[in-house]
Amino acid sequence: MNKTFNKSIKSYGKFLKSYLRLGFTFSNDLPNMDNGRRLPEDEKLDKDVRKNLNNPNSNVGAGPDPTSENKDLKEEAILSPGKVAVKNFFRNPLGVIGLIMFVAIILLVFIGSAVLPFNQYYSQGNLTNVAPGGAYMNFPKEMEKEGSKKISIGNTFAVGLTNEDNVYIWGSDNEDKVLTVPSEVKKALQGKKVIDVAAGDRHILVATEDNEIFGWGNNSFEQTKMPPMQENQIKTEGIEKLGAGVQYSVVLTKAKNLVVWGSTMASRLNLIPSEVQGKVEDFDTSPINMIVAKTDGTVQLLGVLGAENQTTMPKKLTDGTVFVKKVALTSSSAAAIDDKGKLYVWGPSRDQISGANVPEFEAPIVDIQGADTTFTALDENGKLYSWGKDNYGELKTPDGEFEQIYASYFNQYAVDKEGNIKTWGLNGFRFGSDDQGRDIFTRLIHGGRMTMIISLISTIIQVVLGVAIGMISGFAGGRVDNILMRVSEIISSFPFYPMLISLSALLPPGASQTQRITMVMVLLGLLGWTGLARLVRGQILAERERDYITAARALGVKNSQIMIKHILPNILSIVIVNATLAYAGNLLTESGLSFLGFGVQEPTPSWGNMLSAAQSSEVLNIYWWRWVFPALAVFLVSFSVNLIGDAIRDAIDPRANER
């Protein structure tokens, strides 16, 4: 027993010795011992400890560094839930991508609609279904090097003849492949001198020195081929001048006779009066008319008569009072220059071309050219003047001294004294044109503004109704909860699209566009709040039993203040997430309604009715740009908003994905 006691005393003594020397520690942290003897590394450790204790700059035994502690506290400071959510949101790359995409679309749509001029009633029959592209006026440099003899302009292209008798074609191609010269035409033109060229709306003609005519492009009415009935006449009399219009072609022979062929049934332009034949000095074309300057100095209009370009023609131009040398036509107005350089312009006042719209000229006019809605004149000093309707930049005339001018359809060319060519007018459609010749890009921008505003307002209505009804139902409980939830179930049980279409049909036939748009917004809001109301109600049921609500009631706070000031901020995150997703859904719904013909109606654009106009198989297969760009716009907005909504949800509740 004494041995056992002595052994215990020795063991306890070793413990006290160890405690006094090192302090109490866990066994894993004890220095290495070997039968009570200190190892060399232990001695080294003791020396380091004593050295640090004697060093005043040492941090050993002095507690934590206050500088690093403050830094850690700053980094780990408690942030407000809003700041935490924002921080989490911007850590989500998909959310940031969605936000950037959505903001970019909003800026493009709303700034673009404020900057881009837009007339929803404007259409242009000569520019229907034009493919996306540009460079309509990017002429080859050889036109300047070789010198320009003539430039003739089509709707999206042009053809030029140089002083070296070379033919060049440029612009944007169309379904008629007008920029591609057929191999048989190339073969036929080999070794022959081209003396004249002409461009119609969608076809090109060239005339050779042996009085042959070759053409390509649209040939719906045989307008690219020499007419068999008049072929001998043309070859016998010789070709003085070529011309072309909308699907028809014209030749002025050296015997002062006109030959017209192609699409002339409606205009009867092929029926040239006998008092005109043999007396034609000059002519110009429009879609349904031709104007002729005769050898006796008088003017005569051919084709569809009775319009203001005939009825308002100055009498002195037809009775021989003045001698006319040059004539020109727009789509519905006319102009003539007499031998003294005086210009006469007439036509409907709506064209903004005649009367007070004609500019003051500094010198006599030597040339006049007509485009679709504008005239361009050249005075003897080489100065240019353009006036009319500026639909595609046709009035942006360059400064300088010029010798030649060419204009037709929507483009103008001017050649200065050094042979340099200046151009202005339509240079292409970024996203193509639709079946009425309207720019799809412009309609996409203005239609996007309409679609996004409708979606926004309908979402606001949904959120206000859903939050209000959900909060009242959840907080009040009992009979009120029962009634409101049954009403929401009844509304949500209705088939959504059939219900919207049925209610849309209640509008009177003469309802204005504003009434129709208002109806769409209200219906989307009234029928779409039920899901949010049920979600809010569930959150209210959970929140109203919490301690802070009990405390507020004990303090006598009114129920309305409890709901608005205490409960609503705690469920706001859920409302925001739901609102973003509802916005994307409303955008798709509005597009679907307009697509079905029950939303925004033409001519007011929206992404939905732009898609509605592109339903046919022909459009889907050939004119792809009419549906691809509106569909892509709807997809990008919906996709970006969904990315934002998902990122907000994850930012507010980071553990949602783990659950």
mmCIF file with all atom_site columns, C-alpha atoms in Angstrom, residues 108-184:
data_model
loop_
_atom_site.group_PDB
_atom_site.id
_atom_site.type_symbol
_atom_site.label_atom_id
_atom_site.label_alt_id
_atom_site.label_comp_id
_atom_site.label_asym_id
_atom_site.label_entity_id
_atom_site.label_seq_id
_atom_site.pdbx_PDB_ins_code
_atom_site.Cartn_x
_atom_site.Cartn_y
_atom_site.Cartn_z
_atom_site.occupancy
_atom_site.B_iso_or_equiv
_atom_site.pdbx_formal_charge
_atom_site.auth_seq_id
_atom_site.auth_comp_id
_atom_site.auth_asym_id
_atom_site.auth_atom_id
_atom_site.pdbx_PDB_model_num
ATOM 1  C CA . LEU A 1 108 ? -32.753 50.844 -77.275  1.00 0.00 ? 108 LEU A CA 1
ATOM 2  C CA . VAL A 1 109 ? -36.554 50.753 -77.323  1.00 0.00 ? 109 VAL A CA 1
ATOM 3  C CA . PHE A 1 110 ? -37.356 53.922 -75.411  1.00 0.00 ? 110 PHE A CA 1
ATOM 4  C CA . ILE A 1 111 ? -34.504 56.124 -76.623  1.00 0.00 ? 111 ILE A CA 1
ATOM 5  C CA . GLY A 1 112 ? -34.849 54.731 -80.142  1.00 0.00 ? 112 GLY A CA 1
ATOM 6  C CA . SER A 1 113 ? -38.586 55.405 -80.254  1.00 0.00 ? 113 SER A CA 1
ATOM 7  C CA . ALA A 1 114 ? -37.933 58.995 -79.152  1.00 0.00 ? 114 ALA A CA 1
ATOM 8  C CA . VAL A 1 115 ? -35.236 59.538 -81.775  1.00 0.00 ? 115 VAL A CA 1
ATOM 9  C CA . LEU A 1 116 ? -36.462 57.538 -84.784  1.00 0.00 ? 116 LEU A CA 1
ATOM 10 C CA . PRO A 1 117 ? -39.181 59.344 -86.763  1.00 0.00 ? 117 PRO A CA 1
ATOM 11 C CA . PHE A 1 118 ? -42.197 57.138 -87.272  1.00 0.00 ? 118 PHE A CA 1
ATOM 12 C CA . ASN A 1 119 ? -45.428 57.417 -89.223  1.00 0.00 ? 119 ASN A CA 1
ATOM 13 C CA . GLN A 1 120 ? -47.539 54.346 -88.584  1.00 0.00 ? 120 GLN A CA 1
ATOM 14 C CA . TYR A 1 121 ? -49.707 55.099 -91.623  1.00 0.00 ? 121 TYR A CA 1
ATOM 15 C CA . TYR A 1 122 ? -46.794 55.234 -94.079  1.00 0.00 ? 122 TYR A CA 1
ATOM 16 C CA . SER A 1 123 ? -46.333 52.386 -96.539  1.00 0.00 ? 123 SER A CA 1
ATOM 17 C CA . GLN A 1 124 ? -44.281 51.988 -99.699  1.00 0.00 ? 124 GLN A CA 1
ATOM 18 C CA . GLY A 1 125 ? -45.385 49.569 -102.390 1.00 0.00 ? 125 GLY A CA 1
ATOM 19 C CA . ASN A 1 126 ? -42.025 49.676 -104.179 1.00 0.00 ? 126 ASN A CA 1
ATOM 20 C CA . LEU A 1 127 ? -40.145 48.380 -101.135 1.00 0.00 ? 127 LEU A CA 1
ATOM 21 C CA . THR A 1 128 ? -42.194 45.354 -100.116 1.00 0.00 ? 128 THR A CA 1
ATOM 22 C CA . ASN A 1 129 ? -40.363 42.373 -98.600  1.00 0.00 ? 129 ASN A CA 1
ATOM 23 C CA . VAL A 1 130 ? -36.878 43.805 -99.041  1.00 0.00 ? 130 VAL A CA 1
ATOM 24 C CA . ALA A 1 131 ? -34.251 41.631 -97.369  1.00 0.00 ? 131 ALA A CA 1
ATOM 25 C CA . PRO A 1 132 ? -32.033 43.015 -94.578  1.00 0.00 ? 132 PRO A CA 1
ATOM 26 C CA . GLY A 1 133 ? -29.000 44.804 -95.890  1.00 0.00 ? 133 GLY A CA 1
ATOM 27 C CA . GLY A 1 134 ? -27.556 48.086 -96.996  1.00 0.00 ? 134 GLY A CA 1
ATOM 28 C CA . ALA A 1 135 ? -25.004 49.545 -99.353  1.00 0.00 ? 135 ALA A CA 1
ATOM 29 C CA . TYR A 1 136 ? -27.686 50.549 -101.865 1.00 0.00 ? 136 TYR A CA 1
ATOM 30 C CA . MET A 1 137 ? -25.459 53.404 -103.032 1.00 0.00 ? 137 MET A CA 1
ATOM 31 C CA . ASN A 1 138 ? -22.010 51.791 -102.733 1.00 0.00 ? 138 ASN A CA 1
ATOM 32 C CA . PHE A 1 139 ? -21.036 52.251 -106.371 1.00 0.00 ? 139 PHE A CA 1
ATOM 33 C CA . PRO A 1 140 ? -17.793 50.717 -107.731 1.00 0.00 ? 140 PRO A CA 1
ATOM 34 C CA . LYS A 1 141 ? -14.842 53.095 -107.886 1.00 0.00 ? 141 LYS A CA 1
ATOM 35 C CA . GLU A 1 142 ? -14.539 52.398 -111.618 1.00 0.00 ? 142 GLU A CA 1
ATOM 36 C CA . MET A 1 143 ? -17.562 54.658 -112.108 1.00 0.00 ? 143 MET A CA 1
ATOM 37 C CA . GLU A 1 144 ? -15.423 57.607 -111.005 1.00 0.00 ? 144 GLU A CA 1
ATOM 38 C CA . LYS A 1 145 ? -12.225 56.468 -112.724 1.00 0.00 ? 145 LYS A CA 1
ATOM 39 C CA . GLU A 1 146 ? -13.860 55.864 -116.120 1.00 0.00 ? 146 GLU A CA 1
ATOM 40 C CA . GLY A 1 147 ? -16.321 58.757 -115.896 1.00 0.00 ? 147 GLY A CA 1
ATOM 41 C CA . SER A 1 148 ? -20.093 58.472 -115.552 1.00 0.00 ? 148 SER A CA 1
ATOM 42 C CA . LYS A 1 149 ? -22.156 58.606 -118.729 1.00 0.00 ? 149 LYS A CA 1
ATOM 43 C CA . LYS A 1 150 ? -25.447 57.557 -117.107 1.00 0.00 ? 150 LYS A CA 1
ATOM 44 C CA . ILE A 1 151 ? -26.769 56.180 -113.810 1.00 0.00 ? 151 ILE A CA 1
ATOM 45 C CA . SER A 1 152 ? -30.216 54.606 -113.605 1.00 0.00 ? 152 SER A CA 1
ATOM 46 C CA . ILE A 1 153 ? -31.726 53.718 -110.239 1.00 0.00 ? 153 ILE A CA 1
ATOM 47 C CA . GLY A 1 154 ? -34.038 50.899 -109.116 1.00 0.00 ? 154 GLY A CA 1
ATOM 48 C CA . ASN A 1 155 ? -35.705 50.415 -105.763 1.00 0.00 ? 155 ASN A CA 1
ATOM 49 C CA . THR A 1 156 ? -32.666 48.921 -103.963 1.00 0.00 ? 156 THR A CA 1
ATOM 50 C CA . PHE A 1 157 ? -29.989 48.938 -106.668 1.00 0.00 ? 157 PHE A CA 1
ATOM 51 C CA . ALA A 1 158 ? -28.554 50.954 -109.543 1.00 0.00 ? 158 ALA A CA 1
ATOM 52 C CA . VAL A 1 159 ? -26.878 50.400 -112.900 1.00 0.00 ? 159 VAL A CA 1
ATOM 53 C CA . GLY A 1 160 ? -24.244 52.675 -114.380 1.00 0.00 ? 160 GLY A CA 1
ATOM 54 C CA . LEU A 1 161 ? -22.698 53.214 -117.819 1.00 0.00 ? 161 LEU A CA 1
ATOM 55 C CA . THR A 1 162 ? -19.225 54.759 -117.998 1.00 0.00 ? 162 THR A CA 1
ATOM 56 C CA . ASN A 1 163 ? -17.588 56.829 -120.717 1.00 0.00 ? 163 ASN A CA 1
ATOM 57 C CA . GLU A 1 164 ? -15.625 53.707 -121.616 1.00 0.00 ? 164 GLU A CA 1
ATOM 58 C CA . ASP A 1 165 ? -18.939 51.907 -122.303 1.00 0.00 ? 165 ASP A CA 1
ATOM 59 C CA . ASN A 1 166 ? -18.623 49.554 -119.349 1.00 0.00 ? 166 ASN A CA 1
ATOM 60 C CA . VAL A 1 167 ? -21.696 48.570 -117.324 1.00 0.00 ? 167 VAL A CA 1
ATOM 61 C CA . TYR A 1 168 ? -21.605 48.294 -113.526 1.00 0.00 ? 168 TYR A CA 1
ATOM 62 C CA . ILE A 1 169 ? -24.326 47.162 -111.127 1.00 0.00 ? 169 ILE A CA 1
ATOM 63 C CA . TRP A 1 170 ? -24.456 47.728 -107.366 1.00 0.00 ? 170 TRP A CA 1
ATOM 64 C CA . GLY A 1 171 ? -26.846 47.818 -104.437 1.00 0.00 ? 171 GLY A CA 1
ATOM 65 C CA . SER A 1 172 ? -28.789 45.139 -102.588 1.00 0.00 ? 172 SER A CA 1
ATOM 66 C CA . ASP A 1 173 ? -29.997 42.034 -104.362 1.00 0.00 ? 173 ASP A CA 1
ATOM 67 C CA . ASN A 1 174 ? -33.567 40.791 -104.146 1.00 0.00 ? 174 ASN A CA 1
ATOM 68 C CA . GLU A 1 175 ? -35.461 37.617 -104.945 1.00 0.00 ? 175 GLU A CA 1
ATOM 69 C CA . ASP A 1 176 ? -35.223 38.481 -108.664 1.00 0.00 ? 176 ASP A CA 1
ATOM 70 C CA . LYS A 1 177 ? -31.389 38.294 -108.555 1.00 0.00 ? 177 LYS A CA 1
ATOM 71 C CA . VAL A 1 178 ? -31.132 41.626 -110.314 1.00 0.00 ? 178 VAL A CA 1
ATOM 72 C CA . LEU A 1 179 ? -27.444 42.026 -109.410 1.00 0.00 ? 179 LEU A CA 1
ATOM 73 C CA . THR A 1 180 ? -26.543 38.809 -111.215 1.00 0.00 ? 180 THR A CA 1
ATOM 74 C CA . VAL A 1 181 ? -26.253 39.119 -114.986 1.00 0.00 ? 181 VAL A CA 1
ATOM 75 C CA . PRO A 1 182 ? -27.487 35.869 -116.595 1.00 0.00 ? 182 PRO A CA 1
ATOM 76 C CA . SER A 1 183 ? -24.872 33.887 -118.496 1.00 0.00 ? 183 SER A CA 1
ATOM 77 C CA . GLU A 1 184 ? -26.858 34.113 -121.747 1.00 0.00 ? 184 GLU A CA 1
#
